[in-house]
Coordinates of C-alpha atoms and ligand atoms in Angstrom, one line a residue:
X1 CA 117.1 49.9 -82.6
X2 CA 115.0 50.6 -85.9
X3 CA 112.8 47.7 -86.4
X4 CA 111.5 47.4 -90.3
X5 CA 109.3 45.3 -92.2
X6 CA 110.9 42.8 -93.0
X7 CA 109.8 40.3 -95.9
X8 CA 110.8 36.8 -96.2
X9 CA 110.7 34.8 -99.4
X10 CA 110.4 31.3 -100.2
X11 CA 108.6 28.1 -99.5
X12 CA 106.6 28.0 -96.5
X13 CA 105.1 25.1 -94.5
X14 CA 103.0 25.0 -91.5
X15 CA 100.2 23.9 -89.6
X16 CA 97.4 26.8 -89.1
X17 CA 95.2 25.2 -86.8
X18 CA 95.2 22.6 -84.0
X19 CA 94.0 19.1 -85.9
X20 CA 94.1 15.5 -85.0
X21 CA 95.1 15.0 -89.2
X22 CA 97.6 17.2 -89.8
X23 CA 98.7 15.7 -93.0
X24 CA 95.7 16.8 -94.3
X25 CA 95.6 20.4 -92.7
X26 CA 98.7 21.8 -93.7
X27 CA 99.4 25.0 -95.4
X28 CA 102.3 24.7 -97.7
X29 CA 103.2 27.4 -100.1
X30 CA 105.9 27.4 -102.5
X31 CA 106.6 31.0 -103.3
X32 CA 105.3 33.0 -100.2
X33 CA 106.5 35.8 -98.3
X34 CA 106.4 35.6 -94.2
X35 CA 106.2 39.8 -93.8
X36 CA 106.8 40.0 -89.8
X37 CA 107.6 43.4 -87.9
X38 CA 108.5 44.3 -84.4
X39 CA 108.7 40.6 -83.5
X40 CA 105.6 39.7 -84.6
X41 CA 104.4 37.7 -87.9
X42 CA 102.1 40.5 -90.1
X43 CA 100.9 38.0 -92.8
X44 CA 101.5 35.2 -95.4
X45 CA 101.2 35.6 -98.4
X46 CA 101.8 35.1 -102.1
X47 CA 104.6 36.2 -103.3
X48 CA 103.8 36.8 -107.1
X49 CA 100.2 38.2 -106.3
X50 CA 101.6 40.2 -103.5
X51 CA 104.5 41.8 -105.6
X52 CA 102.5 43.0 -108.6
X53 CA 100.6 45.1 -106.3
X54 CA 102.7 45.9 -103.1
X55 CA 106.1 47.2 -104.5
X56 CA 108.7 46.1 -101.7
X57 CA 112.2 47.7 -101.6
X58 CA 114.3 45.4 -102.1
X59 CA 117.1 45.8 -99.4
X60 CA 113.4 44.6 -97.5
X61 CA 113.1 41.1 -98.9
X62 CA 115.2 38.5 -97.7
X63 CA 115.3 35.6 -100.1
X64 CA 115.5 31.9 -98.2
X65 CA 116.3 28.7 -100.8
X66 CA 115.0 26.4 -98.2
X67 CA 111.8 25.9 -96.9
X68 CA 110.7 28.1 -94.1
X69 CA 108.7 27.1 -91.0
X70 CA 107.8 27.7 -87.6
X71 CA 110.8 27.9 -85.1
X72 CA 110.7 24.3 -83.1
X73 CA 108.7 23.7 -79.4
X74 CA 111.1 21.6 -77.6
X75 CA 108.4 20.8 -74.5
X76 CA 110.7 19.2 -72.1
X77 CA 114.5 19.3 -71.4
X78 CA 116.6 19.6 -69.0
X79 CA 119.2 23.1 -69.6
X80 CA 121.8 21.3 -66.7
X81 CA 122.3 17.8 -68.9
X82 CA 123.9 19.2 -71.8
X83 CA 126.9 18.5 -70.6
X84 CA 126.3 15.1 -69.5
X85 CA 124.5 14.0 -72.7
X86 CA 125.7 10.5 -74.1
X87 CA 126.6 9.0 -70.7
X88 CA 126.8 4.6 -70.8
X89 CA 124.8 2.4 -69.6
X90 CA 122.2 2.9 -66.9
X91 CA 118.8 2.7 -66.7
X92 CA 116.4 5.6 -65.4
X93 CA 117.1 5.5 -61.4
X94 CA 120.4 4.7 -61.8
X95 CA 121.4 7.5 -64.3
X96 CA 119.8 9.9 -62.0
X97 CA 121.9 8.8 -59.4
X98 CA 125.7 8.6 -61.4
X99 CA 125.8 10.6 -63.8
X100 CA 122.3 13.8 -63.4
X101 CA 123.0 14.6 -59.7
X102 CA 126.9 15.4 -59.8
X103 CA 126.0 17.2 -62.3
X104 CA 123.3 19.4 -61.2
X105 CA 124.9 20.5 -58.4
X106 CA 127.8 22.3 -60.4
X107 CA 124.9 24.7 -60.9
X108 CA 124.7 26.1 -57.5
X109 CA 127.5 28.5 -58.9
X110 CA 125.7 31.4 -60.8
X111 CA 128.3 32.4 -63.0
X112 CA 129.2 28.6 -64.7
X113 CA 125.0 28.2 -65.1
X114 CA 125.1 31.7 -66.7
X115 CA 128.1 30.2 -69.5
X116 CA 126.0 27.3 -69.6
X117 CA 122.4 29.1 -70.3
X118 CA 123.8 31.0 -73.1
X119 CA 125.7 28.0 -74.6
X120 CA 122.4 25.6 -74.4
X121 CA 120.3 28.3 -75.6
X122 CA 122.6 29.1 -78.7
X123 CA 122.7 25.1 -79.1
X124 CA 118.7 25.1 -79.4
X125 CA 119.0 27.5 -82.5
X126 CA 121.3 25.7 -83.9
X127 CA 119.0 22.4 -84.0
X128 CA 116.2 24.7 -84.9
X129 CA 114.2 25.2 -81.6
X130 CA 113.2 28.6 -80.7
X131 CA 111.4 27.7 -77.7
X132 CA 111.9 25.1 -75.0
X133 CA 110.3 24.3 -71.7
X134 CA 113.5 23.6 -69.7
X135 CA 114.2 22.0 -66.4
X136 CA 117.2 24.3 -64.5
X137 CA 118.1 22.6 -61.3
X138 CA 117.1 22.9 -57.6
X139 CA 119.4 26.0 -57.1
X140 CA 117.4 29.0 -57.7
X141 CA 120.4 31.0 -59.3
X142 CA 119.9 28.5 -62.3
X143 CA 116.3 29.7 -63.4
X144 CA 117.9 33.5 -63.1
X145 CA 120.4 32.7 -65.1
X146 CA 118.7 30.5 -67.8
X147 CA 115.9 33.7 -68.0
X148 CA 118.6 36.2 -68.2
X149 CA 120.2 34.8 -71.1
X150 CA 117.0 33.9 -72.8
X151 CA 115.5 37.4 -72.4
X152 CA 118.7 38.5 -74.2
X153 CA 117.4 36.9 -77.5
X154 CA 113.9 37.6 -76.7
X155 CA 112.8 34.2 -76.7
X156 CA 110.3 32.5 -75.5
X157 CA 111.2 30.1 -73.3
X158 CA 109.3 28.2 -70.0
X159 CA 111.5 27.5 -67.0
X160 CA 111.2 26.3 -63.6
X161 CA 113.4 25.8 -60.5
X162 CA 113.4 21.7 -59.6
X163 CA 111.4 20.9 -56.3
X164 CA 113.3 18.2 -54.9
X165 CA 113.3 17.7 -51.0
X166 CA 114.2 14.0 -50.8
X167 CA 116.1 10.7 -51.7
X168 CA 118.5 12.7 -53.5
X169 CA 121.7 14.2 -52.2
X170 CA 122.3 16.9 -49.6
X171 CA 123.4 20.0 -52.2
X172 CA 120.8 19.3 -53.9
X173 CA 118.1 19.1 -51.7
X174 CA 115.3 22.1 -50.8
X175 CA 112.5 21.6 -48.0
X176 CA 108.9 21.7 -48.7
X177 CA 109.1 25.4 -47.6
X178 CA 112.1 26.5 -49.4
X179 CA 110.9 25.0 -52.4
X180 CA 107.7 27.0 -52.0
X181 CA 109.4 29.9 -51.0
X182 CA 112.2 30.2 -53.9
X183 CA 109.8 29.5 -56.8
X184 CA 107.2 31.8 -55.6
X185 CA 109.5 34.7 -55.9
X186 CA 110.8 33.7 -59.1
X187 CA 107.8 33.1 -60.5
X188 CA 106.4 36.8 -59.6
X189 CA 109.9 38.3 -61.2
X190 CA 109.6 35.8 -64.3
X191 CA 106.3 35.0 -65.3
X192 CA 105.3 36.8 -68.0
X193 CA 108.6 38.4 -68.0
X194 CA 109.6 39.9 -71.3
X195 CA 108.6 36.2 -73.7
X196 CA 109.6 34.4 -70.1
X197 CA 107.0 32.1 -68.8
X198 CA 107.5 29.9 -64.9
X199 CA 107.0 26.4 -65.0
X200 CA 106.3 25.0 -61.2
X201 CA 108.5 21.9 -61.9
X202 CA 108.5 19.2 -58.9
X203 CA 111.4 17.1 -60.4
X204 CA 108.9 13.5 -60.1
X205 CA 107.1 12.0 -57.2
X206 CA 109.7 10.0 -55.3
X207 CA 111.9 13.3 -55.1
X208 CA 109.2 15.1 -53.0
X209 CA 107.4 14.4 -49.8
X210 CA 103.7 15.0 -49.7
X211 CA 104.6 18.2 -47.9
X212 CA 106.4 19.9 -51.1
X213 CA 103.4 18.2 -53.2
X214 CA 100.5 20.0 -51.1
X215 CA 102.8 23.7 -51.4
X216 CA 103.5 22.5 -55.3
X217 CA 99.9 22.7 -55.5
X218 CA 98.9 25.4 -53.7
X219 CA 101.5 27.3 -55.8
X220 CA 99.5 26.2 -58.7
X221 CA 96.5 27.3 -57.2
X222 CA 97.9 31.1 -56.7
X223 CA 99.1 31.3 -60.7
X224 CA 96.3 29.4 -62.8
X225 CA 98.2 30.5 -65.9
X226 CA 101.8 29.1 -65.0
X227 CA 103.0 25.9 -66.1
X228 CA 103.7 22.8 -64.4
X229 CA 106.2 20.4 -66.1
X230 CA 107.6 17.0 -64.5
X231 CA 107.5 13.5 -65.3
X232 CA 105.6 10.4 -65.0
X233 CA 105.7 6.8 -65.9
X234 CA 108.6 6.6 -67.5
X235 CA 110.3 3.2 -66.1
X236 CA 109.0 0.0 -64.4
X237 CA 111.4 0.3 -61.6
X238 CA 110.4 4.3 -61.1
X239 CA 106.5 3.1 -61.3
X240 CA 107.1 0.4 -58.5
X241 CA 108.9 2.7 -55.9
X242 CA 106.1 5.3 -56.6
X243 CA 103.7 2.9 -55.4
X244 CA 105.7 2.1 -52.4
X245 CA 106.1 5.7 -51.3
X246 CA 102.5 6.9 -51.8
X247 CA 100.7 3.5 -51.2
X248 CA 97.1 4.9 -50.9
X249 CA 97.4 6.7 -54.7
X250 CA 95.4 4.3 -57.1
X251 CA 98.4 5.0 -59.5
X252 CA 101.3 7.2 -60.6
X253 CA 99.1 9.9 -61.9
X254 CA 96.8 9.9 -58.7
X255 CA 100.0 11.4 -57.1
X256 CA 99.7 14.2 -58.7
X257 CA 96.2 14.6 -59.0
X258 CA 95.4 14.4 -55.3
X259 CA 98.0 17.6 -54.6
X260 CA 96.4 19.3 -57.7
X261 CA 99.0 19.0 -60.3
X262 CA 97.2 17.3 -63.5
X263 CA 95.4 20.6 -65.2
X264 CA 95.5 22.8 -68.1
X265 CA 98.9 23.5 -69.0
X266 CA 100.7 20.5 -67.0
X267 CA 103.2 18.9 -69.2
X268 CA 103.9 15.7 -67.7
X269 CA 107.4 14.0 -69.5
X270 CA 107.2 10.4 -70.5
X271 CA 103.8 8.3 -70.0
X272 CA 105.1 5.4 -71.7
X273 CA 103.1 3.1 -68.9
X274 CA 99.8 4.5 -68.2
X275 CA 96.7 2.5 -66.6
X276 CA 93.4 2.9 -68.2
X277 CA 92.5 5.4 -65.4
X278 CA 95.6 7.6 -66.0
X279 CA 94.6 8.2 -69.6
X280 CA 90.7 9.2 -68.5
X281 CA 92.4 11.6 -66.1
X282 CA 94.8 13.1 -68.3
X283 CA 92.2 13.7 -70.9
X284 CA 89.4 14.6 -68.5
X285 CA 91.8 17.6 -66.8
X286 CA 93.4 18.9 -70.4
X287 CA 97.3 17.7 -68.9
X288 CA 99.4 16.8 -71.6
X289 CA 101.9 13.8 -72.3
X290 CA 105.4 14.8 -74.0
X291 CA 107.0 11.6 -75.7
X292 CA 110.3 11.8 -75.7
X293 CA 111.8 9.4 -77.9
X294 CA 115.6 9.6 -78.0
X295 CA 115.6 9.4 -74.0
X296 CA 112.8 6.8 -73.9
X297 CA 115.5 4.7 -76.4
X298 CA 118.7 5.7 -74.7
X299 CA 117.9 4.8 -71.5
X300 CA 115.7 2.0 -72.0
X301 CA 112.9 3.1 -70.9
X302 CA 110.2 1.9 -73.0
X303 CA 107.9 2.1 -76.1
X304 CA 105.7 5.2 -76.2
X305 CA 102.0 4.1 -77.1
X306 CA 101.4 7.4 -79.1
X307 CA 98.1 5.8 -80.9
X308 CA 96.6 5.1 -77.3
X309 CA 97.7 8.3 -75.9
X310 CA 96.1 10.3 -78.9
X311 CA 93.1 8.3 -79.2
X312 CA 92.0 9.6 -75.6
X313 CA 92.2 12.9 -76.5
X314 CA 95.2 13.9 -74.8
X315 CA 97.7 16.4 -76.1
X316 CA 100.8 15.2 -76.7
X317 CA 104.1 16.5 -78.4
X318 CA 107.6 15.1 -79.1
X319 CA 110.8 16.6 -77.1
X320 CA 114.3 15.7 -76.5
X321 CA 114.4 15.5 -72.8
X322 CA 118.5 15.9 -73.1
X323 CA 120.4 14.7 -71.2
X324 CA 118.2 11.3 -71.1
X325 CA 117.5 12.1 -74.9
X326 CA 120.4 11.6 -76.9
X327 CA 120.3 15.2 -79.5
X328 CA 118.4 18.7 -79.2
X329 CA 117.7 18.3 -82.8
X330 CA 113.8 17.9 -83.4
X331 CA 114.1 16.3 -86.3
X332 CA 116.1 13.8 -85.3
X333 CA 113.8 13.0 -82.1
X334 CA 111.2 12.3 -85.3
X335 CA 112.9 10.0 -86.9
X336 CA 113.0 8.3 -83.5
X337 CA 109.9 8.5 -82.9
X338 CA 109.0 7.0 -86.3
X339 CA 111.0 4.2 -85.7
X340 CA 109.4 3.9 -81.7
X341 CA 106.5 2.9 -83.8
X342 CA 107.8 1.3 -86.7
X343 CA 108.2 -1.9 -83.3
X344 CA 104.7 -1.5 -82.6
X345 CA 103.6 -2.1 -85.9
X346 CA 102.2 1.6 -86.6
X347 CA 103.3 4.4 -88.4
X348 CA 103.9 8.2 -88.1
X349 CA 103.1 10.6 -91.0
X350 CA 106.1 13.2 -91.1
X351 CA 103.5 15.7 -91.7
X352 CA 102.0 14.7 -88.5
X353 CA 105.2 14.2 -86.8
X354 CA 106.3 17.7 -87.6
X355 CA 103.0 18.6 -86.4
X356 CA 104.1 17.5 -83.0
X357 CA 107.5 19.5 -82.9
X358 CA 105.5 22.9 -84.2
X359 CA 101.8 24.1 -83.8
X360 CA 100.5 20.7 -81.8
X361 CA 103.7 21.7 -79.2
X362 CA 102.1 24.8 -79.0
X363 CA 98.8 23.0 -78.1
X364 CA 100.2 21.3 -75.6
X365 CA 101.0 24.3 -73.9
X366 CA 98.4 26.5 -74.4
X367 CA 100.6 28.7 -76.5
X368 CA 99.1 28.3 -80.0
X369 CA 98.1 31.9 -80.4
X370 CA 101.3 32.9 -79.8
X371 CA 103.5 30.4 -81.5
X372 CA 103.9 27.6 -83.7
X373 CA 102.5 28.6 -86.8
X374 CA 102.4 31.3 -89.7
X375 CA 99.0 33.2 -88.1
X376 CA 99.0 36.9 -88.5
X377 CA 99.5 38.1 -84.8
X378 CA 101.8 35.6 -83.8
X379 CA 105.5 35.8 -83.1
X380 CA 107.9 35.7 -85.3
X381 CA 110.2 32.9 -84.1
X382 CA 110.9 30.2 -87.8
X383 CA 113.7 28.4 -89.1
X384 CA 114.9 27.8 -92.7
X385 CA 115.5 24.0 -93.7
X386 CA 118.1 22.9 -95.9
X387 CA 117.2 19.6 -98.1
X388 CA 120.1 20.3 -100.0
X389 CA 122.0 20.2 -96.1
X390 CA 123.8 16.7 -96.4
X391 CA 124.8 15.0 -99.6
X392 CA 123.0 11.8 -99.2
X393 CA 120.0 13.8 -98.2
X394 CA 120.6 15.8 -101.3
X395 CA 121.0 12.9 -103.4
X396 CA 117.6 11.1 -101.9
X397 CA 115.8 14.3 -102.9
X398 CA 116.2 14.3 -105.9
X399 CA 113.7 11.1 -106.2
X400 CA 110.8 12.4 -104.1
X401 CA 108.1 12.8 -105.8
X402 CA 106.0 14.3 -103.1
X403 CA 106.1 16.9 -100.6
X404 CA 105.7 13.9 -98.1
X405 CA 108.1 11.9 -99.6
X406 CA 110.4 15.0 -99.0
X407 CA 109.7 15.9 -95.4
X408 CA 110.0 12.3 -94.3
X409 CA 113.4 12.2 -96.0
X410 CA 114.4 15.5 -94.3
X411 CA 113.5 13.8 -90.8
X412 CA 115.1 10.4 -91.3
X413 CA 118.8 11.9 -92.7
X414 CA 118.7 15.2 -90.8
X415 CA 121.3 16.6 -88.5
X416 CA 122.2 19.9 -87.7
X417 CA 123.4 20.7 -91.5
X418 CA 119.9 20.6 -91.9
X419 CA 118.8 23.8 -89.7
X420 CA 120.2 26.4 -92.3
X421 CA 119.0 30.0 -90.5
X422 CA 117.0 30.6 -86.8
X423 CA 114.9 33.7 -86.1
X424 CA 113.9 34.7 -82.9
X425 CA 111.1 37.6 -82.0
X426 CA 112.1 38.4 -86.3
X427 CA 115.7 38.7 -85.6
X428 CA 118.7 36.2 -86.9
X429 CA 120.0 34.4 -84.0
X430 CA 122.2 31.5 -86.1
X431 CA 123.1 31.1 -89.2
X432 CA 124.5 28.0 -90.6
X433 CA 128.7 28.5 -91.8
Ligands
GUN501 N1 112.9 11.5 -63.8 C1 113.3 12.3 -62.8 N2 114.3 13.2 -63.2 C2 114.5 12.9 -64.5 C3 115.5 13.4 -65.4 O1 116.2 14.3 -65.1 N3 115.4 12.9 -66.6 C4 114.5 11.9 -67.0 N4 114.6 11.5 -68.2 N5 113.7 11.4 -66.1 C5 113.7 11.9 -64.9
ZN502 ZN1 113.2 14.8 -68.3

C-alpha cells in the first residue's frame, strides 16, 4: 500500500505535555491541520499560515467539522466482559463468581475469542478508544487472539494472559508454573510486537498463591519494560479476605510489593480504599492508580478519592473496566467520574478530565512519547468529535460561551453519536453512519 501525506483540517485540542493543571496547559486550535504520514503524526499546524506558503493538493486534505483529538487510552478492561456487561445485582466477589467466571471460560475456544477480539476491538473505535490495556482470560489462546486482531488495525494495544491459580473454578484455573510458563512465551512473541505490548496480569491477590506471585515477579524482573496491570482495593469485602490470606502483608498493596509487583509501568485498577502507606508506596515506586468510575458505581464498589490519590503524586487515569464498568465510551466514564466527586464535594475540570482519558493515560503508562497527544513523532491514532452528535447536545451548544463550557457539555450528554470518525496508525478504522 501507498501511504501519502495526509493533511487533516479542523479544530484541534490536546494536551502537549504531562501537567498536574491541564486546564491551563492545553493546546487548542481552531483551524489547524494534523499532517501525519506512515502512521505517524508529522506536525500541527496553522492552517491559514501553513496554506499561503505550503500549497497542498487537495485530494490531500481531509476536512473534519468536529473537533479533532487524540485517539482515547482506555487503561484497564477486560476484552472477555463484553458480553456480560449490564448484569443485576451483585457486588464485587459475588459478580466474579455468577456472572465473570462462566463467562471467561467460553474463551478457552480460540475461534469464538477470535470473533470476539475483533468485535470488542471495532467496539473501542466506535466509543473513540484507540488504545486499551485489556485483560483476556486465563486461556492463553485469548491473548493470541486479541493480538492477532489488534495487529490487523495496527493498533496499539497492551494485553496480558490472567494469572489465576486459585479459589476460582477448575477450567479456569493455571498453576504457579503454567502461569509462568504460558505468559513467558507470549510475552517473547508479543511484546513489542508490531504496536503490541504484554501486560503480566495476575488477575488480584486472592486468585494467586504466593507461588504464582514470586514467578509473577520474577517475570517482571526478566522484562523491565513490560507492563503489569491488576487490581487492588476495590471492595471492603475483597480488602478483608486479602488480609486473611496474606496475614503478614501490612496491607493490600504490601502483597504486591513484597513479590515485586508495584513499579514503573504497573497499572493497578481501582484504589478506591488505600491506607496512608499504600499511597507513599505507590508514589515512591512510580505505579499508577486507574479510577474506574462506571464499574466503581455499578457494582458498588465505592467513591474514588481522586484529590488524595493526585495529591501524592501518583499517576492516575480514568478507564471503563467493562464488564464491571457499565460503557466503553470515555466520555461517558467522565461524566461519571464528575459526578463520583460531585458526592465528595469536589469538582473535575473537563479539561482535566479529558486529560485523564488522553496524554495523562499515556503517563500512566509510560507511553507519552508515543501516544496521547498532537507531538511531532508520535502516532497517529485521533478521533473526530461531533457537538452537533445528539440534538439536545446540539441544542446546549449553542449557549456555551466557552470552550470549557463546551467540552463539559460534550462529556455530560455524550454517547456514541458523539465519536464521529476513528484513525488508527493514520488510517480510518470507523466512521460514524
Ligand atoms: N477483581 C478481580 N477480577 C476482577 C474483574 O474482572 N473485574 C473487576 N472490576 N474487579 C476484579
Ligand atoms: Zn477490572
Amino acid at each position: 500500500m501507498i501511504m501519502t501525506k495526509k493533511f487533516h483540517r479542523g479544530a484541534t485540542l490536546h494536551f502537549p505535555k504531562n501537567t498536574l493543571c491541564p486546564e491551563q496547559n492545553y493546546q487548542y486550535l481552531e483551524d489547524a491541520i494534523l499532517i501525519t504520514e506512515h502512521g505517524k503524526i508529522i506536525d500541527l499546524v496553522d492552517a491559514e499560515l501553513f496554506l499561503t506558503t505550503h500549497p497542498v493538493p487537495p485530494e490531500q486534505i481531509v476536512n473534519h467539522s468536529g473537533l479533532l483529538i487524540p485517539g482515547m487510552i482506555d487503561t484497564h478492561v477486560h476484552y472477555p466482559q463484553m458480553e456480560m456487561i449490564a448484569s443485576y445485582g451483585r457486588q464485587l466477589l459475588e459478580w466474579l463468581n455468577d456472572y465473570t467466571f462462566p463467562t471467561e471460560a467460553k474463551y478457552v475456544e480460540q475461534h469464538y475469542a477470535a470473533q470476539q477480539a475483533d468485535e470488542f476491538l471495532q467496539q473501542l473505535f466506535a466509543h473513540g478508544t484507540t488504545t486499551a490495556s485489556v485483560f483476556a482470560t486465563v486461556h492463553p489462546q485469548s491473548v493470541d487472539a486479541f493480538f492477532t486482531a489488534a495487529n490487523t488495525y495496527q493498533a496499539r494495544m497492551i494485553c496480558g494472559k490472567v494469572l489465576m491459580d486459585r479459589h476460582c473454578p477448575d477450567n479456569l484455573r493455571d498453576t504457579a508454573d503454567s502461569g509462568y510458563r504460558e505468559s513467558k512465551i507470549l510475552l517473547e512473541k508479543w511484546h513489542h510486537q508490531g504496536r503490541a505490548l504484554y501486560a503480566i496480569t495476575p488477575r488480584f491477590a486472592p486468585t494467586s498463591t504466593p507461588e504464582q506471585l514470586v514467578l509473577a515477579g520474577q517475570l517482571a524482573q526478566e522484562y523491565p519494560d513490560a507492563f503489569i496491570q491488576t487490581h487492588l482495593s476495590e471492595n471492603t469485602d475483597e480488602i478483608n479476605w486479602v488480609k486473611t490470606l496474606f496475614p503478614d502483608a501490612p496491607d493490600y498493596l504490601g502483597v504486591y510489593e513484597r513479590y515485586g509487583l508495584v513499579r514503573d509501568r504497573a497499572l493497578f485498577g481501582h484504589g478506591i480504599h488505600l491506607e496512608p502507606r499504600e499511597y507513599k508506596t505507590l508514589a515512591s515506586n512510580h505505579a499508577s492508580v486507574i479510577f474506574c468510575p462506571t464499574s466503581n458505581l455499578f457494582i458498588g464498589s465505592g467513591l474514588f478519592p481522586y484529590f488524595s490519590v493526585k495529591e501524592h503524586g501518583i499517576p492516575v487515569a480514568i478507564a471503563s473496566d467493562v464488564g464491571g464498568g457499565t460503557s466503553l465510551n470515555l466520555l461517558v466514564n467522565q461524566a461519571e467520574a464528575y459526578k463520583i466527586l460531585q458526592l465528595q464535594h469536589q469538582n473535575l475540570n473537563p479539561f482535566e478530565s479529558l486529560y485523564l482519558c488522553t496524554q495523562g493515560a499515556a503517563a500512566a503508562m509510560q507511553l507519552e512519547h508515543q501516544i496521547g497527544n498532537f507531538n511531532p513523532g508520535t502516532e497517529a491514532d485521533f478521533i473526530e468529535l461531533d457537538f452537533g452528535g445528539t440534538p439536545i447536545l446540539k441544542q446546549r451548544i449553542k449557549q456555551a460561551k466557552s470552550l470549557e463550557e463546551k467540552l463539559f457539555a460534550l462529556i455530560m450528554l455524550a454517547d456514541e453519536r458523539v465519536i464521529h470518525q476513528t484513525y488508527v496508525h493514520g488510517q480510518q478504522v470507523y466512521c460514524r453512519q
